[in-house]
Structure formats: structure tokens, C-alpha cells
Tab-separated table of C-alpha atoms in Angstrom:
chain	number	residue	atom	x	y	z
A	8	MET	CA	5.713	-0.927	23.876
A	9	VAL	CA	2.613	-1.569	25.986
A	10	ASP	CA	2.298	-2.637	29.627
A	11	CYS	CA	-0.300	-5.364	30.161
A	12	TRP	CA	-1.162	-4.717	33.803
A	13	TRP	CA	-1.989	-7.759	35.922
A	14	GLY	CA	-3.879	-5.447	38.277
A	15	LEU	CA	-6.264	-4.414	35.476
A	16	VAL	CA	-6.790	-7.714	33.699
A	17	GLU	CA	-7.239	-10.063	36.678
A	18	SER	CA	-8.392	-7.443	39.140
A	19	GLU	CA	-11.685	-8.773	40.488
A	20	LYS	CA	-11.246	-12.518	40.955
A	21	PRO	CA	-8.758	-15.324	40.311
A	22	GLN	CA	-8.565	-16.149	36.578
A	23	GLY	CA	-11.317	-13.639	35.815
A	24	PHE	CA	-9.265	-12.250	32.940
A	25	ARG	CA	-10.612	-9.189	31.115
A	26	TRP	CA	-8.691	-8.473	27.903
A	27	SER	CA	-11.213	-6.356	25.944
A	28	GLY	CA	-9.458	-3.006	26.463
A	29	TYR	CA	-6.167	-4.404	25.204
A	30	LYS	CA	-7.874	-6.031	22.216
A	31	HIS	CA	-9.190	-2.636	21.156
A	32	LEU	CA	-5.803	-0.968	21.659
A	33	PHE	CA	-3.910	-3.677	19.783
A	34	SER	CA	-6.353	-3.425	16.870
A	35	LEU	CA	-5.613	0.305	16.605
A	36	VAL	CA	-1.877	-0.401	16.637
A	37	LYS	CA	-2.286	-3.053	13.931
A	38	GLU	CA	-4.364	-0.695	11.758
A	39	ALA	CA	-1.596	1.901	12.026
A	40	GLY	CA	0.878	-0.656	10.666
A	41	LEU	CA	2.949	-0.725	13.851
A	42	LYS	CA	4.411	-3.635	15.809
A	43	LEU	CA	3.951	-4.426	19.501
A	44	GLN	CA	6.387	-5.209	22.284
A	45	VAL	CA	4.080	-6.278	25.124
A	46	VAL	CA	5.160	-6.264	28.768
A	47	MET	CA	3.708	-8.776	31.207
A	48	SER	CA	3.504	-6.303	34.099
A	49	PHE	CA	3.148	-8.226	37.359
A	50	HIS	CA	3.945	-5.123	39.438
A	51	GLU	CA	1.927	-2.101	40.459
A	52	CYS	CA	2.112	1.244	38.684
A	53	GLY	CA	2.503	4.359	40.823
A	54	GLY	CA	5.063	5.795	43.181
A	55	ASN	CA	8.076	5.500	40.903
A	56	VAL	CA	9.873	7.879	38.543
A	57	GLY	CA	7.678	8.674	35.533
A	58	ASP	CA	4.489	7.142	36.986
A	59	ASP	CA	1.463	9.391	36.551
A	60	VAL	CA	-1.237	6.794	37.136
A	61	ASN	CA	-1.923	4.278	39.908
A	62	ILE	CA	-2.656	0.625	39.191
A	63	SER	CA	-2.374	-1.734	42.163
A	64	LEU	CA	-1.907	-5.482	42.156
A	65	PRO	CA	-5.215	-7.409	41.756
A	66	ARG	CA	-7.613	-6.616	44.603
A	67	TRP	CA	-7.964	-10.238	45.630
A	68	ILE	CA	-4.170	-10.463	45.976
A	69	LEU	CA	-4.217	-7.423	48.263
A	70	GLU	CA	-6.971	-9.099	50.316
A	71	ILE	CA	-4.785	-12.187	50.774
A	72	GLY	CA	-1.989	-9.812	51.772
A	73	LYS	CA	-4.090	-8.360	54.599
A	74	ASN	CA	-4.189	-11.774	56.285
A	75	ASN	CA	-0.714	-12.832	55.178
A	76	PRO	CA	1.477	-9.744	54.628
A	77	ASP	CA	4.502	-12.011	54.161
A	78	ILE	CA	3.513	-12.411	50.494
A	79	PHE	CA	5.170	-9.002	49.989
A	80	PHE	CA	8.826	-7.970	50.148
A	81	THR	CA	9.687	-6.815	53.673
A	82	ASP	CA	12.518	-4.673	55.074
A	83	LYS	CA	14.246	-5.036	58.441
A	84	GLU	CA	11.800	-2.622	60.102
A	85	GLY	CA	8.956	-4.930	59.036
A	86	ARG	CA	7.579	-2.534	56.418
A	87	ARG	CA	5.821	-4.328	53.578
A	88	ASN	CA	6.001	-3.335	49.933
A	89	SER	CA	2.911	-4.224	47.895
A	90	GLU	CA	4.543	-3.242	44.593
A	91	CYS	CA	4.917	-6.902	43.635
A	92	LEU	CA	4.876	-10.349	45.217
A	93	SER	CA	7.909	-11.577	47.126
A	94	TRP	CA	9.871	-14.243	45.268
A	95	GLY	CA	9.586	-16.246	48.467
A	96	VAL	CA	6.037	-17.236	47.441
A	97	ASP	CA	7.007	-18.607	44.010
A	98	LYS	CA	6.402	-22.181	45.194
A	99	GLU	CA	3.946	-21.510	48.043
A	100	ARG	CA	0.408	-22.755	47.310
A	101	ILE	CA	-1.370	-19.920	49.117
A	102	PHE	CA	-3.357	-18.186	46.348
A	103	PHE	CA	-6.612	-20.165	46.340
A	104	GLY	CA	-4.708	-23.350	45.562
A	105	ARG	CA	-2.149	-21.787	43.215
A	106	THR	CA	1.497	-20.897	43.700
A	107	GLY	CA	3.060	-17.573	42.801
A	108	LEU	CA	4.585	-19.151	39.686
A	109	GLU	CA	1.217	-20.541	38.626
A	110	LEU	CA	-0.315	-17.055	38.892
A	111	TYR	CA	2.244	-15.758	36.387
A	112	PHE	CA	1.941	-18.733	34.055
A	113	ASP	CA	-1.868	-18.724	33.953
A	114	TYR	CA	-1.835	-15.015	33.089
A	115	MET	CA	0.737	-15.454	30.298
A	116	ARG	CA	-1.036	-18.495	28.880
A	117	SER	CA	-4.381	-16.679	28.842
A	118	PHE	CA	-2.787	-13.724	27.026
A	119	ARG	CA	-1.240	-16.023	24.399
A	120	GLN	CA	-4.602	-17.700	23.755
A	121	GLU	CA	-6.620	-14.456	23.619
A	122	PHE	CA	-4.228	-12.673	21.270
A	123	ASN	CA	-3.319	-15.604	19.027
A	124	SER	CA	-4.145	-13.713	15.805
A	125	PHE	CA	-1.773	-10.868	16.749
A	126	PHE	CA	1.024	-13.401	17.213
A	127	GLU	CA	0.183	-15.195	13.970
A	128	ASP	CA	0.351	-12.029	11.836
A	129	ASP	CA	3.514	-10.757	13.597
A	130	THR	CA	1.869	-7.691	15.128
A	131	ILE	CA	3.222	-8.845	18.491
A	132	VAL	CA	6.955	-9.320	17.932
A	133	GLU	CA	8.265	-9.494	21.493
A	134	ILE	CA	7.132	-10.263	25.042
A	135	GLU	CA	8.986	-8.608	27.904
A	136	VAL	CA	8.429	-10.540	31.127
A	137	GLY	CA	8.090	-8.559	34.355
A	138	LEU	CA	10.272	-10.098	37.056
A	139	GLY	CA	10.041	-7.604	39.924
A	140	PRO	CA	9.363	-3.955	40.850
A	141	CYS	CA	9.016	-1.663	37.805
A	142	GLY	CA	9.063	-4.887	35.778
A	143	GLU	CA	12.797	-5.223	36.512
A	144	LEU	CA	14.702	-8.212	37.873
A	145	ARG	CA	15.762	-6.639	41.179
A	146	TYR	CA	14.631	-6.334	44.780
A	147	PRO	CA	12.559	-3.224	45.671
A	148	SER	CA	15.520	-1.957	47.689
A	149	TYR	CA	15.041	1.771	47.133
A	150	PRO	CA	11.293	2.510	47.471
A	151	GLU	CA	10.325	6.168	47.629
A	152	ARG	CA	7.231	5.140	49.632
A	153	HIS	CA	9.539	4.211	52.524
A	154	GLY	CA	11.409	7.500	52.363
A	155	TRP	CA	14.305	6.558	50.078
A	156	LYS	CA	16.003	9.438	48.277
A	157	TYR	CA	18.834	9.357	45.746
A	158	PRO	CA	21.638	8.404	46.343
A	159	GLY	CA	20.750	6.297	49.401
A	160	ILE	CA	22.183	2.773	49.487
A	161	GLY	CA	18.770	1.163	50.042
A	162	GLU	CA	17.980	-1.791	52.299
A	163	PHE	CA	17.903	-5.563	51.969
A	164	GLN	CA	14.395	-6.935	51.321
A	165	CYS	CA	14.511	-10.474	52.701
A	166	TYR	CA	12.559	-10.275	55.950
A	167	ASP	CA	9.285	-11.991	55.012
A	168	LYS	CA	8.860	-15.390	56.651
A	169	TYR	CA	9.420	-17.314	53.406
A	170	PHE	CA	12.786	-15.689	52.706
A	171	GLN	CA	13.814	-16.017	56.353
A	172	LYS	CA	13.105	-19.762	56.304
A	173	ASN	CA	15.055	-20.121	53.048
A	174	LEU	CA	18.048	-18.260	54.536
A	175	ARG	CA	18.084	-20.464	57.648
A	176	ASN	CA	18.003	-23.588	55.481
A	177	ALA	CA	20.847	-22.296	53.303
A	178	ALA	CA	22.965	-21.557	56.389
A	179	GLU	CA	22.376	-25.043	57.804
A	180	ILE	CA	23.324	-26.648	54.484
A	181	ARG	CA	26.475	-24.510	54.470
A	182	GLY	CA	27.291	-25.869	57.917
A	183	HIS	CA	26.958	-22.514	59.705
A	184	SER	CA	23.459	-22.270	61.170
A	185	GLU	CA	24.518	-19.035	62.911
A	186	TRP	CA	24.659	-17.403	59.448
A	187	GLY	CA	20.913	-17.888	58.966
A	188	VAL	CA	20.111	-14.234	59.728
A	189	ALA	CA	20.371	-11.062	57.651
A	190	PRO	CA	23.386	-8.839	58.419
A	191	ASP	CA	23.604	-6.093	61.034
A	192	GLY	CA	25.195	-2.700	60.520
A	193	THR	CA	23.700	-2.144	57.080
A	194	GLY	CA	22.404	1.367	57.773
A	195	GLU	CA	19.087	2.694	56.493
A	196	TYR	CA	17.595	3.584	53.113
A	197	ASN	CA	19.450	6.902	52.872
A	198	SER	CA	22.742	5.882	54.455
A	199	LYS	CA	26.105	6.200	52.710
A	200	PRO	CA	28.328	3.113	52.484
A	201	GLN	CA	31.153	4.607	54.542
A	202	ASP	CA	28.739	5.271	57.412
A	203	THR	CA	27.879	1.566	57.848
A	204	ASP	CA	29.838	-1.331	59.314
A	205	PHE	CA	28.684	-3.671	56.567
A	206	PHE	CA	29.264	-1.644	53.383
A	207	ARG	CA	32.274	0.529	54.291
A	208	ASP	CA	35.664	-0.226	52.781
A	209	GLY	CA	36.946	-3.303	54.628
A	210	GLY	CA	33.446	-3.889	55.990
A	211	ASP	CA	31.579	-7.119	56.694
A	212	TRP	CA	30.348	-7.414	53.089
A	213	ASP	CA	33.711	-9.022	52.303
A	214	SER	CA	33.837	-11.338	55.346
A	215	TYR	CA	33.149	-15.088	55.108
A	216	TYR	CA	29.617	-14.531	56.395
A	217	GLY	CA	29.111	-11.448	54.211
A	218	ARG	CA	30.080	-13.319	51.071
A	219	PHE	CA	27.751	-16.189	52.015
A	220	PHE	CA	24.797	-13.866	52.590
A	221	LEU	CA	25.309	-11.796	49.419
A	222	ARG	CA	25.678	-14.946	47.319
A	223	TRP	CA	22.439	-16.347	48.791
A	224	TYR	CA	20.564	-13.039	48.336
A	225	ALA	CA	21.632	-12.716	44.689
A	226	GLN	CA	20.852	-16.376	43.986
A	227	GLN	CA	17.199	-15.848	44.995
A	228	LEU	CA	16.991	-13.204	42.264
A	229	ILE	CA	18.569	-15.491	39.658
A	230	ASP	CA	16.395	-18.450	40.677
A	231	HIS	CA	13.214	-16.369	40.374
A	232	GLY	CA	14.205	-15.187	36.908
A	233	ASP	CA	15.107	-18.735	35.914
A	234	ARG	CA	11.729	-20.114	36.988
A	235	VAL	CA	9.542	-17.401	35.444
A	236	LEU	CA	11.444	-17.221	32.135
A	237	SER	CA	11.165	-21.005	31.825
A	238	LEU	CA	7.376	-20.692	32.072
A	239	ALA	CA	7.342	-17.687	29.717
A	240	ASN	CA	9.075	-19.721	27.016
A	241	LEU	CA	6.466	-22.413	27.514
A	242	ALA	CA	3.611	-19.910	27.139
A	243	PHE	CA	5.126	-17.949	24.238
A	244	GLU	CA	6.960	-20.622	22.280
A	245	GLY	CA	8.343	-19.179	19.042
A	246	THR	CA	8.183	-15.548	20.196
A	247	GLN	CA	11.177	-13.471	21.305
A	248	ILE	CA	11.278	-13.080	25.095
A	249	SER	CA	13.089	-10.289	26.916
A	250	ALA	CA	13.547	-9.161	30.512
A	251	LYS	CA	14.782	-5.947	32.087
A	252	ILE	CA	17.709	-5.263	34.413
A	253	SER	CA	17.922	-1.908	36.192
A	254	GLY	CA	20.988	0.313	36.065
A	255	ILE	CA	22.019	0.894	39.702
A	256	HIS	CA	24.886	3.271	38.966
A	257	TRP	CA	25.268	5.100	42.291
A	258	TRP	CA	28.103	4.049	44.612
A	259	TYR	CA	29.628	2.167	41.648
A	260	LYS	CA	32.986	3.837	42.345
A	261	THR	CA	33.175	2.380	45.867
A	262	ALA	CA	34.528	-1.058	46.772
A	263	SER	CA	31.263	-2.631	47.927
A	264	HIS	CA	28.824	-1.172	45.324
A	265	ALA	CA	26.288	-1.006	48.181
A	266	ALA	CA	23.238	0.075	46.168
A	267	GLU	CA	23.748	-2.814	43.754
A	268	LEU	CA	24.132	-5.296	46.616
A	269	THR	CA	20.831	-4.325	48.290
A	270	ALA	CA	19.108	-4.563	44.874
A	271	GLY	CA	20.346	-8.155	44.506
A	272	PHE	CA	23.299	-7.708	42.148
A	273	ASN	CA	26.331	-9.307	43.812
A	274	ASN	CA	28.645	-6.918	42.006
A	275	SER	CA	31.644	-5.405	43.790
A	276	CYS	CA	35.205	-4.342	43.114
A	277	HIS	CA	36.275	-7.977	42.770
A	278	ARG	CA	33.137	-9.781	41.596
A	279	ASP	CA	31.065	-9.560	38.379
A	280	GLY	CA	27.449	-9.695	39.504
A	281	TYR	CA	25.913	-9.629	36.012
A	282	ALA	CA	27.612	-12.548	34.244
A	283	ALA	CA	25.481	-15.136	36.083
A	284	ILE	CA	22.296	-13.251	35.171
A	285	ALA	CA	23.344	-13.068	31.505
A	286	HIS	CA	24.131	-16.797	31.586
A	287	MET	CA	20.649	-17.523	32.950
A	288	PHE	CA	19.095	-15.330	30.221
A	289	LYS	CA	21.014	-17.289	27.570
A	290	LYS	CA	19.612	-20.550	28.953
A	291	HIS	CA	16.115	-19.250	28.127
A	292	ASN	CA	17.060	-17.450	24.882
A	293	THR	CA	16.002	-14.184	26.530
A	294	ALA	CA	17.067	-10.749	25.320
A	295	PHE	CA	18.825	-8.634	27.975
A	296	ASN	CA	17.195	-5.201	28.304
A	297	PHE	CA	19.283	-2.719	30.297
A	298	THR	CA	18.474	0.820	31.420
A	299	CYS	CA	20.399	4.076	31.885
A	300	VAL	CA	22.310	4.120	28.580
A	301	GLU	CA	21.677	7.871	28.238
A	302	LEU	CA	23.388	8.880	31.499
A	303	ARG	CA	26.836	10.455	31.491
A	304	THR	CA	29.281	10.007	34.367
A	305	MET	CA	30.541	13.611	34.217
A	306	GLU	CA	27.004	14.990	34.470
A	307	GLN	CA	26.281	12.751	37.447
A	308	ALA	CA	29.515	13.893	39.125
A	309	LYS	CA	28.470	17.530	38.723
A	310	GLU	CA	24.928	17.065	40.038
A	311	PHE	CA	25.604	14.501	42.794
A	312	PRO	CA	29.353	14.374	43.531
A	313	GLU	CA	28.720	12.489	46.778
A	314	ALA	CA	26.995	9.592	44.944
A	315	MET	CA	30.240	8.142	43.523
A	316	ALA	CA	28.193	7.184	40.460
A	317	ASP	CA	29.557	5.819	37.206
A	318	PRO	CA	26.738	5.015	34.782
A	319	GLU	CA	29.132	4.742	31.843
A	320	GLY	CA	31.323	2.221	33.671
A	321	LEU	CA	28.266	0.206	34.704
A	322	VAL	CA	26.802	0.207	31.184
A	323	TRP	CA	30.139	-0.948	29.729
A	324	GLN	CA	30.396	-3.766	32.271
A	325	VAL	CA	26.816	-5.001	31.938
A	326	LEU	CA	26.545	-4.819	28.140
A	327	ASN	CA	29.809	-6.709	27.741
A	328	SER	CA	28.736	-9.357	30.276
A	329	ALA	CA	25.657	-9.954	28.109
A	330	TRP	CA	27.512	-9.808	24.795
A	331	ASP	CA	30.072	-12.283	26.121
A	332	GLU	CA	27.194	-14.753	26.513
A	333	GLY	CA	26.172	-14.175	22.896
A	334	ILE	CA	22.639	-12.996	23.713
A	335	LEU	CA	20.609	-10.150	22.246
A	336	VAL	CA	21.051	-6.910	24.161
A	337	ALA	CA	18.470	-4.116	24.125
A	338	SER	CA	18.156	-0.956	26.139
A	339	GLU	CA	16.015	1.972	27.194
A	340	ASN	CA	16.542	5.330	28.835
A	341	ALA	CA	16.126	5.534	32.624
A	342	LEU	CA	15.031	9.188	32.763
A	343	PRO	CA	13.274	11.562	30.307
A	344	CYS	CA	15.661	12.514	27.510
A	345	TYR	CA	15.176	15.362	25.002
A	346	ASP	CA	18.690	16.734	24.509
A	347	ARG	CA	21.302	15.896	21.906
A	348	ASP	CA	23.994	15.049	24.449
A	349	GLY	CA	21.753	12.360	25.932
A	350	TYR	CA	20.842	11.019	22.487
A	351	ASN	CA	24.518	10.963	21.483
A	352	LYS	CA	25.337	8.897	24.582
A	353	ILE	CA	22.647	6.376	23.575
A	354	LEU	CA	24.074	6.228	20.038
A	355	GLU	CA	27.569	5.711	21.443
A	356	ASN	CA	26.376	2.767	23.551
A	357	SER	CA	24.222	1.345	20.757
A	358	LYS	CA	27.227	0.494	18.598
A	359	PRO	CA	30.512	0.931	20.479
A	360	ARG	CA	33.307	2.224	18.271
A	361	LYS	CA	36.342	0.018	17.747
A	362	ASP	CA	34.530	-3.046	19.081
A	363	PRO	CA	36.458	-5.851	17.325
A	364	ASP	CA	33.400	-8.120	17.384
A	365	GLY	CA	30.964	-5.529	16.015
A	366	HIS	CA	28.618	-5.732	19.001
A	367	HIS	CA	25.552	-3.513	18.919
A	368	LEU	CA	22.155	-3.151	20.573
A	369	ALA	CA	19.393	-5.226	19.000
A	370	ALA	CA	16.741	-2.671	19.952
A	371	PHE	CA	16.163	0.542	21.870
A	372	THR	CA	12.928	1.524	23.630
A	373	TYR	CA	12.377	5.242	24.143
A	374	LEU	CA	10.584	6.320	27.326
A	375	ARG	CA	8.268	7.879	26.594
A	376	LEU	CA	5.665	9.416	24.298
A	377	SER	CA	4.486	12.643	25.977
A	378	PRO	CA	3.326	16.195	25.177
A	379	THR	CA	6.850	17.409	25.992
A	380	LEU	CA	8.348	15.113	23.354
A	381	MET	CA	5.903	16.445	20.779
A	382	GLU	CA	7.039	20.054	21.228
A	383	GLU	CA	8.529	21.177	17.911
A	384	ASN	CA	12.227	21.390	18.738
A	385	ASN	CA	12.117	18.310	20.981
A	386	PHE	CA	10.482	16.248	18.257
A	387	LYS	CA	13.007	17.459	15.673
A	388	GLU	CA	15.849	16.293	17.929
A	389	PHE	CA	14.070	12.980	18.467
A	390	THR	CA	13.575	12.515	14.700
A	391	ARG	CA	17.260	13.197	14.132
A	392	PHE	CA	18.147	10.662	16.839
A	393	VAL	CA	15.947	7.926	15.340
A	394	LYS	CA	17.471	8.449	11.881
A	395	ARG	CA	20.993	8.246	13.302
A	396	LEU	CA	20.056	5.151	15.304
A	397	HIS	CA	19.172	3.505	11.979
A	398	GLY	CA	22.485	4.540	10.439
A	399	GLU	CA	21.410	7.544	8.400
A	400	ALA	CA	23.813	10.475	7.982
A	401	VAL	CA	22.032	13.505	9.436
A	402	GLY	CA	23.184	17.122	9.412
A	403	ASP	CA	22.685	19.626	12.206
A	404	LEU	CA	19.170	20.901	12.820
A	405	GLN	CA	18.206	24.369	11.715
A	406	VAL	CA	16.423	25.791	14.771
């Protein structure tokens, strides 16, 4: 798995694509007899869990952002997040005559042309399309750069002028122009649901207005994915496409599922927020890549009892929403994993026992290759895990 960073390839000027470094890397991978899953990374690297390098968006994009900061996701305090472009600019022709969608398409089309031989000989077997921060289809609702700490509920990210205009229009169409504003009483990044008027049990999230706003907010996420995946299939016709959904497992045991709501997943105690996303993925024949399959609810309860987290419940819900649509489901670990308990949880989720339909993961991506993984005992455990993932009977390690 390799990230193809927009901020490296098109850094200096619009459509000034520089692919030479990736050509060299891909040649090495091909010589080693390996396959490539390439990620179209339209987000910045740095400032998130596991990031040890900084790669910004293209410099000329950041220059446009100085004069028009509304191209970035914005919170209610007016703080901008330059991790990726706001979905509000998808159809805005403000990038030297191009729209946000055209930026993504031109990049993908250039990649497909430059690396044609790697597609033809099946070295590149899959393209994962970045759809938001960390390459995930979600809002950047819990940014550490703005002071967020686990298990804060996060904040809505719909305060740039393009989103605000869209919300006002949606409210007028609905016949309630007074609903054309984001909700009050939502707390701050590190609030708990019960401390807010909006997310507490019986709060405004379940009012007529609350349901309207959350439906609109989540629909922007689905519409963005729909548009970009449509263009990805055009650029990469005949190649498997995938996209990533993040596992927001904290506050899952509460009625509102606040952290999921701020991230754009309209999932609560009486609404499935993932079925519509899976349905959209099916429309574009896109594999559903989900994170956090290694996390165990009991461990989370011990470490952060106040977080009301349930990663196992979330994984079960999301994987089954995707399987119900009949699409390929893949996964990856959310945090570094070197222990057998974590590996066993991945194996358990990879092929659920007693599933009458025989559902199983189509692929698993391990994050990530590091010196720690290569330590003798860690690598032995990893080797054992890979063999078991492929169905081999493996005895206990002799350490």
C-alpha cells in the first residue's frame, strides 16, 4: 500500500505533475514480485496518529487559501483546517478555472496515463480514493491541531461560506428558512454528550430541526463520495476501486452517538448511518475499507471507561451494512498492533463464525511496516497472524 501524495506530485503549479519518484518506487516493488494498492491521497500528512512526516496540500492551493480561507473546513469558532479541501468547493470554479472535482479528476487521470504499464501487467491491483482527512470519508471533526483529545465528541465542520449557503438553501427548500443555521448547544471539541443541550439524552439532536440538520450534514458527505467515486471509475476503468470509512467507536453506547454525528455519520440509537454509504459504494462498485477491527470493547472500557466506546459493536454494524449491499469489504487496523490478542480480534472479524452467508473480508491492510514490527518476537507473531489469515493451521510460537 502506497500513498500518492497530491502535495508532492502537484506541489509547485497547477497540473505540473511530477511522478518520477513514484515511478522509481513502483519499479522496485515490481522487481520484488509484489503488487500495489495505491492511495490517491488528497489530504495532508502530519498531525494525526502514526504520522511521522509532514506533507502539506500543494503550495498553490495554500496560496489560494490565504485569500479565500473558505476553501477549507471551518468550525464554529472560525478556525480553518488545511488538512484537505472542504467538500463545499467541489463544484466551485475557483482554482485557476477548475473546480474541486476537476482537481481530483485531473490528478487521477494523469496517474492512470503515467503508470499505464503497471496497470497493464497487474502490478497495480487496486486504487483507494482519498475522500477526506486521513484519506477517509468523514469530516475533520476531531483535529488534534485544534486541541481535540480522546474521547471528545468533536465539532461540526460546516461553517465555511459554501456550506453555509448550501444549508440555507436546503432549509428554504424544506420550507423552514429558520433552520438554515448550524445548531447551538453542541459543546466543544472535548465535551461529553451529556454536558451539551444538543447531544444529551433527549437533546435537540432528535428534534424536528435536529433531524433535518443531521440528515443534511450527512448527505453532504455521501454526495461528495458519490461525485468523486464516479470520476474515479471514469479514470480507472477496469481497476478495483476502494474507499475508507473511519471507525468512530467512542460514545457508541450513548443514544446520540455524538462523535459519529460530528464526523458526518448520521448513526444513532434508532438510525443506521452506514447503510446509505454502503449503498452509494455499491453504485460505484467500490470496496468498503473499514478501520478499527483490532480493537476490543473490554480493553477500551478498562482504559477509557468514560468514553462509552464499543468498537466491536460498531464493527459488527458497519461490516454487516456493507455485506448486506453485497459489496467487497476490506479493513485495516486503526492503531499499531503487535500482540496476539489484537491479531486474534482481526481474525475473528475477518471471517465471522457461524455467519450463515459465509461473509468474510476481501482484504486486510496492516499498518504499518516499522522497525518495531521487525523486532524478532513481533515479526514472529506477525508471521503467525498472516498464515492464519490465509487459513493455515499454526501452532503456538516457541519464544
